[in-house]
PDB file of C-alpha atoms in Angstrom:
ATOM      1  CA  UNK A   1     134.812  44.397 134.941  1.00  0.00           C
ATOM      2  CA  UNK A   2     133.362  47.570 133.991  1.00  0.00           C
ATOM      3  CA  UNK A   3     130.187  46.209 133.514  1.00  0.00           C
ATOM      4  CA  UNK A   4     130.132  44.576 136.928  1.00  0.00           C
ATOM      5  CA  UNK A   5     130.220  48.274 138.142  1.00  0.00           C
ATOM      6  CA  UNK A   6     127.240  49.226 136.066  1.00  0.00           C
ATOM      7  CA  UNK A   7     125.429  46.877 137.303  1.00  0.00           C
ATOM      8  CA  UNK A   8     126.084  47.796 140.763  1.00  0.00           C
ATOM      9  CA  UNK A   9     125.261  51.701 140.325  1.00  0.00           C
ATOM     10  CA  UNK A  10     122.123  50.956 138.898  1.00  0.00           C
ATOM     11  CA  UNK A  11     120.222  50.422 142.027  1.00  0.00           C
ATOM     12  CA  UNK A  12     121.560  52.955 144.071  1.00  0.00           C
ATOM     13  CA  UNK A  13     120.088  55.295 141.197  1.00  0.00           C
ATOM     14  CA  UNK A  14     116.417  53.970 141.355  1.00  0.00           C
ATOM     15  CA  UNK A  15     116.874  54.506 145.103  1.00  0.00           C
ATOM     16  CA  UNK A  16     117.748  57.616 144.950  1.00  0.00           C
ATOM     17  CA  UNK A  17     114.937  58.470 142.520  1.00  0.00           C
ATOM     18  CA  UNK A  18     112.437  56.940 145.056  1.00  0.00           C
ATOM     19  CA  UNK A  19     113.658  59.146 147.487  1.00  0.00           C
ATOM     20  CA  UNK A  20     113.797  62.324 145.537  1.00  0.00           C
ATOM     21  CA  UNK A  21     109.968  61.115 144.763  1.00  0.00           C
ATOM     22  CA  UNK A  22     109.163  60.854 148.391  1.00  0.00           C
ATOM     23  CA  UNK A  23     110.608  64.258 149.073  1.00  0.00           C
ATOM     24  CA  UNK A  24     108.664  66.188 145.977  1.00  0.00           C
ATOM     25  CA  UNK A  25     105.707  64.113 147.388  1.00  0.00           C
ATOM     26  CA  UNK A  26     106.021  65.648 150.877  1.00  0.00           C
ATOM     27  CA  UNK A  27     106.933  69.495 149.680  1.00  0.00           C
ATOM     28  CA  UNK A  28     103.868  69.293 147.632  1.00  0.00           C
ATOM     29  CA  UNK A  29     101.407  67.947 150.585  1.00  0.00           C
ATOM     30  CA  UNK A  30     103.143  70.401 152.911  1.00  0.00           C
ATOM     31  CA  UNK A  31     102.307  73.098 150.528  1.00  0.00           C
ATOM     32  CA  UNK A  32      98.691  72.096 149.703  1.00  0.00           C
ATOM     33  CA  UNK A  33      98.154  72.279 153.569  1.00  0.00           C
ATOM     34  CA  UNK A  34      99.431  75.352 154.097  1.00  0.00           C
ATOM     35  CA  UNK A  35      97.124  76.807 150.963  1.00  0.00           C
ATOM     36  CA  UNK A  36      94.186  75.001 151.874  1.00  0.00           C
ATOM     37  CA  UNK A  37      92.783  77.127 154.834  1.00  0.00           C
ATOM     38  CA  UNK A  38      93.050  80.070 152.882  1.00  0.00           C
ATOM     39  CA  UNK A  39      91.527  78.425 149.574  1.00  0.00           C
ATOM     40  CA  UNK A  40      88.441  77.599 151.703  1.00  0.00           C
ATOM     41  CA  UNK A  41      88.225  81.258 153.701  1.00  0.00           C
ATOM     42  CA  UNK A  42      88.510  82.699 150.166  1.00  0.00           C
ATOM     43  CA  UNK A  43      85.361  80.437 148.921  1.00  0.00           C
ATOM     44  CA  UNK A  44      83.693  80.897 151.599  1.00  0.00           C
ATOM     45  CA  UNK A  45      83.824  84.541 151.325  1.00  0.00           C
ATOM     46  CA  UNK A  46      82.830  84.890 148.114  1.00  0.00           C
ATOM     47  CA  UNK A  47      79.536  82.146 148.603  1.00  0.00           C
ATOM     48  CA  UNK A  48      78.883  84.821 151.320  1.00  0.00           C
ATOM     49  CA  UNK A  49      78.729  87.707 149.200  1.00  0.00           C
ATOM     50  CA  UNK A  50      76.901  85.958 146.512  1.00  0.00           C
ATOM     51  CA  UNK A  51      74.133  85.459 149.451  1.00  0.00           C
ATOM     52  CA  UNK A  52      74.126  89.384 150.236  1.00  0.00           C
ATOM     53  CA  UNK A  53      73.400  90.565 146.895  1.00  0.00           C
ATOM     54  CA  UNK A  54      71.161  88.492 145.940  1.00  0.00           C
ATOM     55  CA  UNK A  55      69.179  88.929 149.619  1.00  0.00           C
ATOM     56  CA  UNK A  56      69.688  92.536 148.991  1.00  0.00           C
ATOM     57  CA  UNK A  57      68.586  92.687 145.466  1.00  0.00           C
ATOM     58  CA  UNK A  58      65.249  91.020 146.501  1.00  0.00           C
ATOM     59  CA  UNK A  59      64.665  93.334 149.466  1.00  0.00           C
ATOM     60  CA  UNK A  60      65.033  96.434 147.273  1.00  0.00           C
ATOM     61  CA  UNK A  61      63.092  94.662 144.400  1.00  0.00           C
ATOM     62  CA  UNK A  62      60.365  94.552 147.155  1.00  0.00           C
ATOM     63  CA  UNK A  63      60.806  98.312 147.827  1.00  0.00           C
ATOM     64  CA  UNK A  64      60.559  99.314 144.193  1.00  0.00           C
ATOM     65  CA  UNK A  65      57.522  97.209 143.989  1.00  0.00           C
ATOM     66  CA  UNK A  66      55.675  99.267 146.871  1.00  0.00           C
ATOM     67  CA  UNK A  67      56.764 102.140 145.934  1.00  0.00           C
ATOM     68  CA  UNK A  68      55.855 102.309 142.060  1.00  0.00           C
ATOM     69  CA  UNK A  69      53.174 104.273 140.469  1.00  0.00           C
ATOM     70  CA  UNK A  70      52.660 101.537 138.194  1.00  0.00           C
ATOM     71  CA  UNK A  71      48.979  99.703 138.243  1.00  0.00           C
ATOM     72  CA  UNK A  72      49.100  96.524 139.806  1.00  0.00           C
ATOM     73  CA  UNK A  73      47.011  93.327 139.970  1.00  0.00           C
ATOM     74  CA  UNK A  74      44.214  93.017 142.335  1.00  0.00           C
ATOM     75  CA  UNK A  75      45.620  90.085 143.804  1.00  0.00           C
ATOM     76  CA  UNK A  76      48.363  92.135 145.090  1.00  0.00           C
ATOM     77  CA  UNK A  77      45.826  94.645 147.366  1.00  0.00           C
ATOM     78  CA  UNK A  78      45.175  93.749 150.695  1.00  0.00           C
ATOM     79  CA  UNK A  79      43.051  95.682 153.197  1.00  0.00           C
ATOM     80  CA  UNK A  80      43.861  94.293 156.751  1.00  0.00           C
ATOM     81  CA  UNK A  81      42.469  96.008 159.908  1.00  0.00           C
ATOM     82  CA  UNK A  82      41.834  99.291 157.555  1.00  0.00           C
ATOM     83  CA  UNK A  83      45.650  99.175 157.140  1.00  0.00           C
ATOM     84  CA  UNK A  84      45.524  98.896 152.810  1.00  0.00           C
ATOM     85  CA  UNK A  85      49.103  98.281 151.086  1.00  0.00           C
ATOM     86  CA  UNK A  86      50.420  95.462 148.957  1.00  0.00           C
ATOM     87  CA  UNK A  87      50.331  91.659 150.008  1.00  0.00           C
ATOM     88  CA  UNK A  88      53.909  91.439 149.415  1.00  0.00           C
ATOM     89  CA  UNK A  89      56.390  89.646 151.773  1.00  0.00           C
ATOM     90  CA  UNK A  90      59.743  87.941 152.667  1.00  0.00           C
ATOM     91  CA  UNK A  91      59.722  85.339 154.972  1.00  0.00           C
ATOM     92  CA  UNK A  92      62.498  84.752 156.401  1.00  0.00           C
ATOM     93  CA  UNK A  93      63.870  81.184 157.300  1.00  0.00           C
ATOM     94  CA  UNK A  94      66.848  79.724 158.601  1.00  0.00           C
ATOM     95  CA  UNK A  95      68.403  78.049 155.316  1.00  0.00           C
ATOM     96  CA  UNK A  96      66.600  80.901 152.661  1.00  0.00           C
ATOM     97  CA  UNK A  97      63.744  82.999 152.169  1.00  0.00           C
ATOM     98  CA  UNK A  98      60.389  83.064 150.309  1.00  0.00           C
ATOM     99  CA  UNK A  99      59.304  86.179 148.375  1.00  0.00           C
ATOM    100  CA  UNK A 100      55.256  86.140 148.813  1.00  0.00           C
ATOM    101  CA  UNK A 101      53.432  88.384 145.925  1.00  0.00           C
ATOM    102  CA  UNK A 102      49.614  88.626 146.157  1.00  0.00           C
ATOM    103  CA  UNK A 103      48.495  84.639 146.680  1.00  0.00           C
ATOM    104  CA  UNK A 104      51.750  83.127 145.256  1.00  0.00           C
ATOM    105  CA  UNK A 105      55.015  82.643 146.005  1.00  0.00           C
ATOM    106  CA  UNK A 106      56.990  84.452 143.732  1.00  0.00           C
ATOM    107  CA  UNK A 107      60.759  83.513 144.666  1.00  0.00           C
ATOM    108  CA  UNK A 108      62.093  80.791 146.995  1.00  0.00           C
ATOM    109  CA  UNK A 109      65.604  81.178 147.305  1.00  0.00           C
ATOM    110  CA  UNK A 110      67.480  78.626 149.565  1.00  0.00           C
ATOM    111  CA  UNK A 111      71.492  79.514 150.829  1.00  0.00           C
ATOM    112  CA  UNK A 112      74.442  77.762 149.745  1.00  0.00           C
ATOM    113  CA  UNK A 113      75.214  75.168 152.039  1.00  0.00           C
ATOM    114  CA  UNK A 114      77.110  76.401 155.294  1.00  0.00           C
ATOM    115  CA  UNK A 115      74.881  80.226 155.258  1.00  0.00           C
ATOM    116  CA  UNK A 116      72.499  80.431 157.929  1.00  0.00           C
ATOM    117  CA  UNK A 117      70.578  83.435 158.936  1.00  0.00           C
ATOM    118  CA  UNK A 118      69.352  84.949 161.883  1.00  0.00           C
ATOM    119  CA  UNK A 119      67.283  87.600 163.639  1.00  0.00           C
ATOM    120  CA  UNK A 120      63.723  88.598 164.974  1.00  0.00           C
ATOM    121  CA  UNK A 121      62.027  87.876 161.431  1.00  0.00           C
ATOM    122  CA  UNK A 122      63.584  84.342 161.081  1.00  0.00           C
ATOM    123  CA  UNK A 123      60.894  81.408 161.490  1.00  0.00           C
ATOM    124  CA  UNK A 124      60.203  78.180 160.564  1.00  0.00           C
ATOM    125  CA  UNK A 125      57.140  78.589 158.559  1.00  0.00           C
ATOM    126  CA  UNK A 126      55.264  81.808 157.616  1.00  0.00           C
ATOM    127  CA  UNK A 127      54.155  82.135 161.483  1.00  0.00           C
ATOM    128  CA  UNK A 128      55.837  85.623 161.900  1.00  0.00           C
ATOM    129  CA  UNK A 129      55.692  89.006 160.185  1.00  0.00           C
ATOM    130  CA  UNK A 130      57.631  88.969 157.050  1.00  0.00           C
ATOM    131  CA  UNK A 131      59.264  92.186 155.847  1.00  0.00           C
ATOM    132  CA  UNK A 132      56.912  94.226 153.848  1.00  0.00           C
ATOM    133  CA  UNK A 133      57.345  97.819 153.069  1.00  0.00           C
ATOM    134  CA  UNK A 134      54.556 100.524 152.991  1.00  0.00           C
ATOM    135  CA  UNK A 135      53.055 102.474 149.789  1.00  0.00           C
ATOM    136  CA  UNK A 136      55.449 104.586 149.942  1.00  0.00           C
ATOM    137  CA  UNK A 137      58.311 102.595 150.831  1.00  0.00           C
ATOM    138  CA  UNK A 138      58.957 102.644 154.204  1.00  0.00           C
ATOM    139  CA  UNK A 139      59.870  99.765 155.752  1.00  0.00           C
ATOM    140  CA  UNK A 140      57.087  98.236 158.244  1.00  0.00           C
ATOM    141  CA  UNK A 141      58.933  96.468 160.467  1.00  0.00           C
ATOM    142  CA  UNK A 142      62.409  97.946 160.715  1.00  0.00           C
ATOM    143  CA  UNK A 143      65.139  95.353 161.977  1.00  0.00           C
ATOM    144  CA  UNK A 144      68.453  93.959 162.141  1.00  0.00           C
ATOM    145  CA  UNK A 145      69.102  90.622 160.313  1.00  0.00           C
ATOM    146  CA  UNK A 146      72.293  89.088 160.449  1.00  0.00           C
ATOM    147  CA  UNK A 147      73.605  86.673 157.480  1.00  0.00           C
ATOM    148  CA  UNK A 148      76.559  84.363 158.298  1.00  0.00           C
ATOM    149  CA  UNK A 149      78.684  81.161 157.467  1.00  0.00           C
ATOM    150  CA  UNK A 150      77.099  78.325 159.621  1.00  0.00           C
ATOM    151  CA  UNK A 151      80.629  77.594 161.791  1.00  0.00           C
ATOM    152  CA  UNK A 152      82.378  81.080 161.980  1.00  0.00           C
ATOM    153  CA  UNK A 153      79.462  83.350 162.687  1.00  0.00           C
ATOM    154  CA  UNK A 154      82.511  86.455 162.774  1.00  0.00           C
ATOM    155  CA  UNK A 155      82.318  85.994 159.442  1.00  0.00           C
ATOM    156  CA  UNK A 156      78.945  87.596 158.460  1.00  0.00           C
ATOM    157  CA  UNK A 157      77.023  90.247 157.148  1.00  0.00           C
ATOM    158  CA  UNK A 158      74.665  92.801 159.082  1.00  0.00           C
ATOM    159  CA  UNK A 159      71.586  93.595 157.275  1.00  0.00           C
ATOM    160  CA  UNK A 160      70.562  97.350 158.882  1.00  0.00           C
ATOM    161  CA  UNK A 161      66.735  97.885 157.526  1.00  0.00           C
ATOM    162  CA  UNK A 162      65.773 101.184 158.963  1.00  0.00           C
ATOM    163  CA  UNK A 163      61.945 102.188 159.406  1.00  0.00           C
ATOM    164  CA  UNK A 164      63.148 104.786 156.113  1.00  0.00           C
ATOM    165  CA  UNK A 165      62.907 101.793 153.800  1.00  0.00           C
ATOM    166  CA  UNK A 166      66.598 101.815 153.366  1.00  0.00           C
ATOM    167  CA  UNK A 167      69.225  98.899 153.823  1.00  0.00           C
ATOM    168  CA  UNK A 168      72.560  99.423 154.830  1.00  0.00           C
ATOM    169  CA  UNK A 169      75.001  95.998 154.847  1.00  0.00           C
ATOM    170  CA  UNK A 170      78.122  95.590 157.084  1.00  0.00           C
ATOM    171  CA  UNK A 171      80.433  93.267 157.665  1.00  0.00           C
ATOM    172  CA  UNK A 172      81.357  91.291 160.807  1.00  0.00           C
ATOM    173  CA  UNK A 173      79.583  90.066 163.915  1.00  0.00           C
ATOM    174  CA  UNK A 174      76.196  89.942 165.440  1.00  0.00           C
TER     175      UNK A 174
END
């Protein structure tokens, strides 16, 4: 007789373990979507910042590279309209920029996916004025360039480069 009643418990216990499954199953999932908006802001955060310094370690590469005593290739001289400096650039495009150095292109750097980029120096091709600095490292075409995650544009950076040849970076909207 007592092994009738054995019998009988025995599938009320694998019930109850499918349920206890089920439950851990849906306090995990309810968990994981709770933590998963904030997972992705943080990522995207940081792919953001990754962008700025290495936008802003190019433009003040470019500054250094006007402003150095140094002697530099020939290629690098340019003598437009009686204006004489370097034939340095960035171009600026919508998904990256290209750093320009005498005839060559000397970086291309392309964003991680989801950082865009806009302002009055953004183009398509090379069609505009790209940011060059003077000899003596003032900035040519002073400007306000804005660098931001493609869906959320109030999460951004503000790139400030003042006719001084300096770059100041902020955060937040256009």
């Amino acid at each position: 007789m007592k092994q009738r009643d054995l019998a009988a418990e025995r599938p009320s216990e694998r019930g109850f373990f499918v349920v206890e499954a089920v439950l851990a199953c849906l306090v995990v999932m309810i968990l994981a979507s709770v933590a998963m908006p904030r997972a992705v802001a943080l990522y995207r955060e940081a792919v953001l910042e990754y962008e700025t310094q290495c936008l802003l370690s190019d433009i003040r590469y470019m500054r250094e590279l006007s402003r150095s005593t140094e002697p530099r290739p020939k290629a690098l001289d340019w003598d437009h309209n009686g204006e004489k400096g370097r034939r340095a650039g960035l171009y600026f495009q919508r998904d990256g920029y290209v750093l320009i150095a005498g005839s060559h292109v000397f970086r291309e750097h392309r964003y991680a996916a989801g950082i865009k980029m806009s302002g009055p120096l953004l183009s398509d091709g090379r069609t505009t004025k790209p940011l060059t600095f003077g000899d003596d490292g003032s900035l040519r075409n002073p400007c306000t360039m804005y660098l931001f995650v493609a869906n959320q544009q109030s999460c951004g950076r503000r790139f400030i480069l003042s006719a001084g040849g300096r770059c100041r970076v902020e955060r937040g909207a256009p």
